[in-house]
CSV table of C-alpha atoms and ligand atoms in Angstrom, one decimal:
chain,number,residue,atom,x,y,z
V,1,MET,CA,-10.4,9.7,-12.3
V,2,LYS,CA,-9.8,7.0,-14.9
V,3,ILE,CA,-11.8,6.6,-18.4
V,4,LEU,CA,-12.0,3.6,-20.0
V,5,ILE,CA,-11.7,3.9,-23.8
V,6,VAL,CA,-13.1,0.6,-25.8
V,7,GLU,CA,-12.5,1.3,-29.5
V,8,ASP,CA,-11.1,-1.4,-31.9
V,9,GLU,CA,-9.7,1.3,-34.2
V,10,PRO,CA,-6.4,2.8,-32.7
V,11,SER,CA,-6.5,5.8,-34.4
V,12,ILE,CA,-9.8,7.3,-32.6
V,13,ALA,CA,-8.6,5.4,-29.3
V,14,GLU,CA,-5.7,7.4,-29.6
V,15,VAL,CA,-7.5,10.8,-30.2
V,16,VAL,CA,-9.8,10.4,-27.5
V,17,SER,CA,-7.4,9.2,-25.3
V,18,ALA,CA,-5.2,12.3,-25.8
V,19,TYR,CA,-8.0,14.6,-25.4
V,20,ALA,CA,-9.0,13.2,-22.2
V,21,LYS,CA,-5.7,13.2,-20.8
V,22,ARG,CA,-5.4,17.1,-21.9
V,23,ASP,CA,-8.4,17.5,-20.0
V,24,GLY,CA,-6.3,15.7,-16.3
V,25,TYR,CA,-8.0,12.4,-16.7
V,26,GLU,CA,-6.4,9.1,-16.6
V,27,THR,CA,-7.1,6.7,-19.7
V,28,VAL,CA,-6.9,3.0,-20.4
V,29,ILE,CA,-7.9,1.4,-24.1
V,30,ALA,CA,-9.5,-1.8,-24.8
V,31,SER,CA,-9.4,-3.0,-28.2
V,32,ASP,CA,-12.1,-5.5,-27.8
V,33,GLY,CA,-15.1,-6.4,-25.6
V,34,LEU,CA,-13.3,-9.2,-23.5
V,35,LYS,CA,-10.4,-7.2,-22.7
V,36,ALA,CA,-13.1,-3.9,-21.7
V,37,LEU,CA,-14.4,-6.2,-18.9
V,38,GLU,CA,-11.2,-7.6,-18.0
V,39,ILE,CA,-10.2,-4.2,-17.7
V,40,PHE,CA,-13.5,-2.7,-16.0
V,41,GLU,CA,-13.1,-5.8,-12.9
V,42,ARG,CA,-9.4,-4.9,-12.5
V,43,ASP,CA,-9.3,-1.0,-12.5
V,44,ASP,CA,-11.1,1.6,-10.5
V,45,ILE,CA,-13.0,3.3,-13.7
V,46,ASP,CA,-15.1,6.1,-13.5
V,47,LEU,CA,-16.6,6.5,-16.8
V,48,VAL,CA,-16.7,4.3,-19.6
V,49,ILE,CA,-16.4,5.0,-23.7
V,50,LEU,CA,-18.0,2.3,-25.2
V,51,ASP,CA,-17.8,1.7,-29.2
V,52,LEU,CA,-20.8,-0.7,-30.5
V,53,MET,CA,-19.0,-3.0,-33.2
V,54,LEU,CA,-16.2,-4.4,-31.3
V,55,PRO,CA,-14.5,-8.1,-31.5
V,56,LYS,CA,-15.1,-10.9,-29.4
V,57,LEU,CA,-18.6,-9.0,-27.4
V,58,ASN,CA,-20.2,-6.3,-28.9
V,59,GLY,CA,-20.7,-3.2,-27.2
V,60,GLU,CA,-24.3,-3.6,-26.1
V,61,GLU,CA,-23.3,-6.7,-24.4
V,62,VAL,CA,-20.5,-5.4,-22.9
V,63,CYS,CA,-22.8,-2.6,-21.4
V,64,ARG,CA,-25.2,-4.7,-20.1
V,65,ARG,CA,-22.5,-6.7,-18.3
V,66,ILE,CA,-21.1,-3.2,-16.7
V,67,ARG,CA,-24.6,-2.5,-15.9
V,68,GLU,CA,-25.0,-5.7,-13.8
V,69,LYS,CA,-22.7,-4.6,-11.1
V,70,SER,CA,-22.0,-1.2,-11.7
V,71,SER,CA,-23.8,2.5,-12.1
V,72,VAL,CA,-20.4,4.0,-13.7
V,73,PRO,CA,-21.7,6.6,-16.7
V,74,VAL,CA,-21.1,4.8,-20.2
V,75,ILE,CA,-21.0,7.0,-23.3
V,76,MET,CA,-21.5,5.1,-26.4
V,77,LEU,CA,-19.1,6.2,-29.5
V,78,THR,CA,-20.5,4.5,-32.3
V,79,ALA,CA,-20.8,4.7,-36.2
V,80,LYS,CA,-24.3,3.1,-35.8
V,81,SER,CA,-26.7,5.9,-35.5
V,82,SER,CA,-30.0,5.3,-36.9
V,83,GLU,CA,-32.6,5.8,-34.1
V,84,SER,CA,-33.1,2.1,-33.6
V,85,ASP,CA,-29.4,1.7,-32.7
V,86,VAL,CA,-29.3,4.8,-30.4
V,87,VAL,CA,-32.8,3.3,-28.4
V,88,GLU,CA,-30.9,0.0,-28.1
V,89,GLY,CA,-27.7,1.8,-26.9
V,90,LEU,CA,-29.5,3.3,-24.2
V,91,ASP,CA,-31.7,0.2,-23.5
V,92,SER,CA,-28.8,-1.5,-22.7
V,93,GLY,CA,-27.8,1.0,-20.1
V,94,ALA,CA,-25.8,3.7,-21.6
V,95,ASN,CA,-25.9,7.4,-20.0
V,96,ASP,CA,-25.1,9.1,-23.5
V,97,TYR,CA,-24.7,8.4,-27.2
V,98,VAL,CA,-22.5,10.2,-29.4
V,99,SER,CA,-22.2,9.2,-33.1
V,100,LYS,CA,-18.8,9.1,-35.5
V,101,PRO,CA,-17.9,11.4,-37.1
V,102,PHE,CA,-17.4,12.8,-33.7
V,103,SER,CA,-16.1,16.3,-32.4
V,104,PRO,CA,-13.3,15.3,-29.4
V,105,ARG,CA,-14.4,18.6,-28.0
V,106,VAL,CA,-18.3,17.6,-27.5
V,107,LEU,CA,-17.7,14.4,-26.3
V,108,MET,CA,-15.2,15.9,-23.4
V,109,ALA,CA,-18.0,18.2,-22.7
V,110,ARG,CA,-20.4,15.2,-22.5
V,111,ILE,CA,-17.7,13.3,-20.3
V,112,ARG,CA,-17.9,16.4,-18.2
V,113,ALA,CA,-21.5,16.5,-17.5
V,114,GLN,CA,-21.7,12.5,-16.5
V,115,LEU,CA,-19.0,12.9,-14.3
V,116,ARG,CA,-20.4,16.3,-12.3
V,117,PRO,CA,-21.6,14.9,-9.1
V,118,LYS,CA,-25.4,14.6,-9.2
V,119,GLU,CA,-27.6,17.5,-7.5
V,120,SER,CA,-29.9,15.4,-5.8
V,121,ARG,CA,-26.8,13.4,-4.3
V,122,ASP,CA,-24.7,16.1,-2.7
V,123,ASN,CA,-24.4,19.9,-2.0
V,124,ILE,CA,-20.8,19.8,-1.9
V,125,SER,CA,-19.4,23.7,-2.5
V,126,SER,CA,-15.9,24.6,-3.4
V,127,GLY,CA,-14.0,25.2,-0.4
V,128,THR,CA,-10.9,24.9,1.4
V,129,CYS,CA,-9.9,23.0,4.4
V,130,ALA,CA,-6.5,21.9,6.4
V,131,ASP,CA,-5.5,25.8,7.0
V,132,GLY,CA,-6.4,26.6,3.1
V,133,ARG,CA,-4.0,23.7,1.9
V,134,ILE,CA,-6.6,21.5,0.7
V,135,GLU,CA,-9.2,22.7,-2.2
V,136,ILE,CA,-12.5,21.0,-2.9
V,137,ASP,CA,-13.5,21.8,-6.6
V,138,PRO,CA,-16.8,20.3,-7.4
V,139,GLU,CA,-16.9,21.9,-10.9
V,140,ARG,CA,-13.7,19.6,-11.9
V,141,VAL,CA,-14.7,16.8,-9.7
V,142,GLU,CA,-11.0,17.5,-8.1
V,143,ILE,CA,-9.2,17.7,-5.0
V,144,ARG,CA,-6.1,19.8,-4.9
V,145,LYS,CA,-3.3,19.7,-2.5
V,146,ASP,CA,-0.9,23.1,-2.0
V,147,GLY,CA,-2.5,23.8,-5.5
V,148,THR,CA,-1.6,20.3,-7.0
V,149,PRO,CA,-4.3,18.4,-8.2
V,150,ILE,CA,-4.4,14.7,-6.3
V,151,PRO,CA,-5.8,11.9,-8.6
V,152,VAL,CA,-8.7,10.7,-6.9
V,153,THR,CA,-11.7,8.8,-8.3
V,154,LYS,CA,-15.3,10.5,-8.5
V,155,SER,CA,-16.4,8.2,-5.2
V,156,GLU,CA,-12.9,9.0,-3.3
V,157,PHE,CA,-14.0,12.7,-4.2
V,158,LEU,CA,-17.3,12.3,-3.1
V,159,ILE,CA,-16.5,10.7,0.1
V,160,PHE,CA,-13.9,13.4,1.1
V,161,SER,CA,-16.1,16.3,0.3
V,162,THR,CA,-18.7,14.5,2.5
V,163,LEU,CA,-16.5,14.4,5.6
V,164,VAL,CA,-15.0,17.9,5.0
V,165,SER,CA,-19.0,19.6,4.9
V,166,ARG,CA,-19.3,18.9,8.2
V,167,PRO,CA,-15.7,18.8,10.0
V,168,ILE,CA,-16.7,17.9,13.5
V,169,ARG,CA,-19.2,15.1,12.6
V,170,THR,CA,-18.5,11.4,12.7
V,171,TRP,CA,-20.0,9.5,10.1
V,172,SER,CA,-20.6,6.0,10.1
V,173,ARG,CA,-19.9,3.7,6.8
V,174,GLU,CA,-23.7,3.6,6.1
V,175,GLU,CA,-24.0,7.3,6.3
V,176,ILE,CA,-20.9,7.7,4.5
V,177,ILE,CA,-22.6,5.7,1.7
V,178,ARG,CA,-25.6,7.1,2.0
V,179,THR,CA,-24.8,10.8,1.8
V,180,ALA,CA,-21.8,10.6,-0.5
V,181,LEU,CA,-22.5,7.7,-2.9
V,182,GLY,CA,-26.2,7.5,-3.2
V,183,ASP,CA,-28.9,4.8,-2.8
V,184,ASP,CA,-27.8,3.1,-6.1
V,185,TYR,CA,-24.5,2.4,-4.5
V,186,ASP,CA,-24.4,-1.3,-4.4
V,187,GLY,CA,-21.3,-2.4,-2.6
V,188,PHE,CA,-21.0,-3.6,1.0
V,189,ASP,CA,-20.1,-1.1,3.7
V,190,ARG,CA,-16.4,-2.4,4.4
V,191,THR,CA,-16.0,-1.0,0.9
V,192,ILE,CA,-15.6,2.4,2.6
V,193,ASP,CA,-12.6,1.1,4.2
V,194,THR,CA,-10.9,0.9,0.7
V,195,TYR,CA,-12.1,4.1,-0.3
V,196,ILE,CA,-10.2,5.7,2.9
V,197,LYS,CA,-7.4,3.5,2.7
V,198,ASN,CA,-7.0,5.0,-0.7
V,199,LEU,CA,-7.5,8.8,0.0
V,200,ARG,CA,-5.2,8.4,3.1
V,201,LYS,CA,-2.4,7.0,0.5
V,202,LYS,CA,-3.2,9.9,-1.9
V,203,LEU,CA,-3.1,12.8,0.7
V,204,ALA,CA,-0.8,11.7,3.3
V,205,GLU,CA,2.3,13.6,4.4
V,206,PRO,CA,4.5,13.7,7.6
V,207,GLY,CA,2.4,15.1,10.2
V,208,HIS,CA,-0.7,14.0,8.7
V,209,GLU,CA,-0.2,10.4,8.2
V,210,ASN,CA,-3.9,9.7,8.2
V,211,GLY,CA,-4.4,12.1,5.1
V,212,TRP,CA,-6.6,14.0,7.3
V,213,ILE,CA,-8.9,11.3,7.7
V,214,LYS,CA,-9.8,10.1,11.5
V,215,THR,CA,-10.8,6.6,12.3
V,216,ILE,CA,-13.4,6.3,15.3
V,217,TYR,CA,-13.4,2.8,16.5
V,218,GLY,CA,-16.6,1.0,16.4
V,219,PHE,CA,-18.1,4.0,14.6
V,220,GLY,CA,-16.8,5.4,11.3
V,221,TYR,CA,-14.8,8.3,10.0
V,222,ARG,CA,-14.4,12.1,10.5
V,223,PHE,CA,-12.4,15.0,8.8
V,224,ASP,CA,-9.6,15.5,11.0
V,225,ASP,CA,-8.4,19.3,11.1
V,226,GLU,CA,-6.3,19.1,14.2
V,227,LYS,CA,-2.8,20.7,13.8
U,301,CA,CA1,-15.6,-0.7,-34.0
């Protein structure tokens, strides 16, 4: 899971990044608003931590532009903490608000809360598949193979967990979108193919080149537990 940290104060960006990495996230830092949008377009970002007072483009505007195309969680982290600032921040589409000075541990807890899969969206239960070699861990939004965490994005996690939840079932792309990603997903059917391709790349090994995901031509995908 990758977190984009948008912060023009290097010492704060470093602290947040260090804590996030310690919790197992990948991080990327943007030091101004335009760079933030550039990185957001380029990378597969799972959550954004956003300072409000930024060079080039302020945080509210960055948040609005992200919202035009994505429902990724945004946590605002800022010294502006009057009631009207908080209201404006949340109005521009932020999911949560943490004011400076902040406790990094509290910030990490807020991040975990945002990244936890939504109850209504899925009933992903923890469990194992592939003869116990692959573990699904909804608490940490993590897939482990032979005990080693596989670096997946939240969307990839939700898609794989959905396939595993009904091992014999074949899922159409549309069903995968609806079940795994929810109604607020606004990509195309074929975007699923990209997620599947990435998952396969991450899970594949000799004998399981398809990463335990079988293509059913003309229909969709299913979890492939064949020996
Ligand atoms: Ca700032």
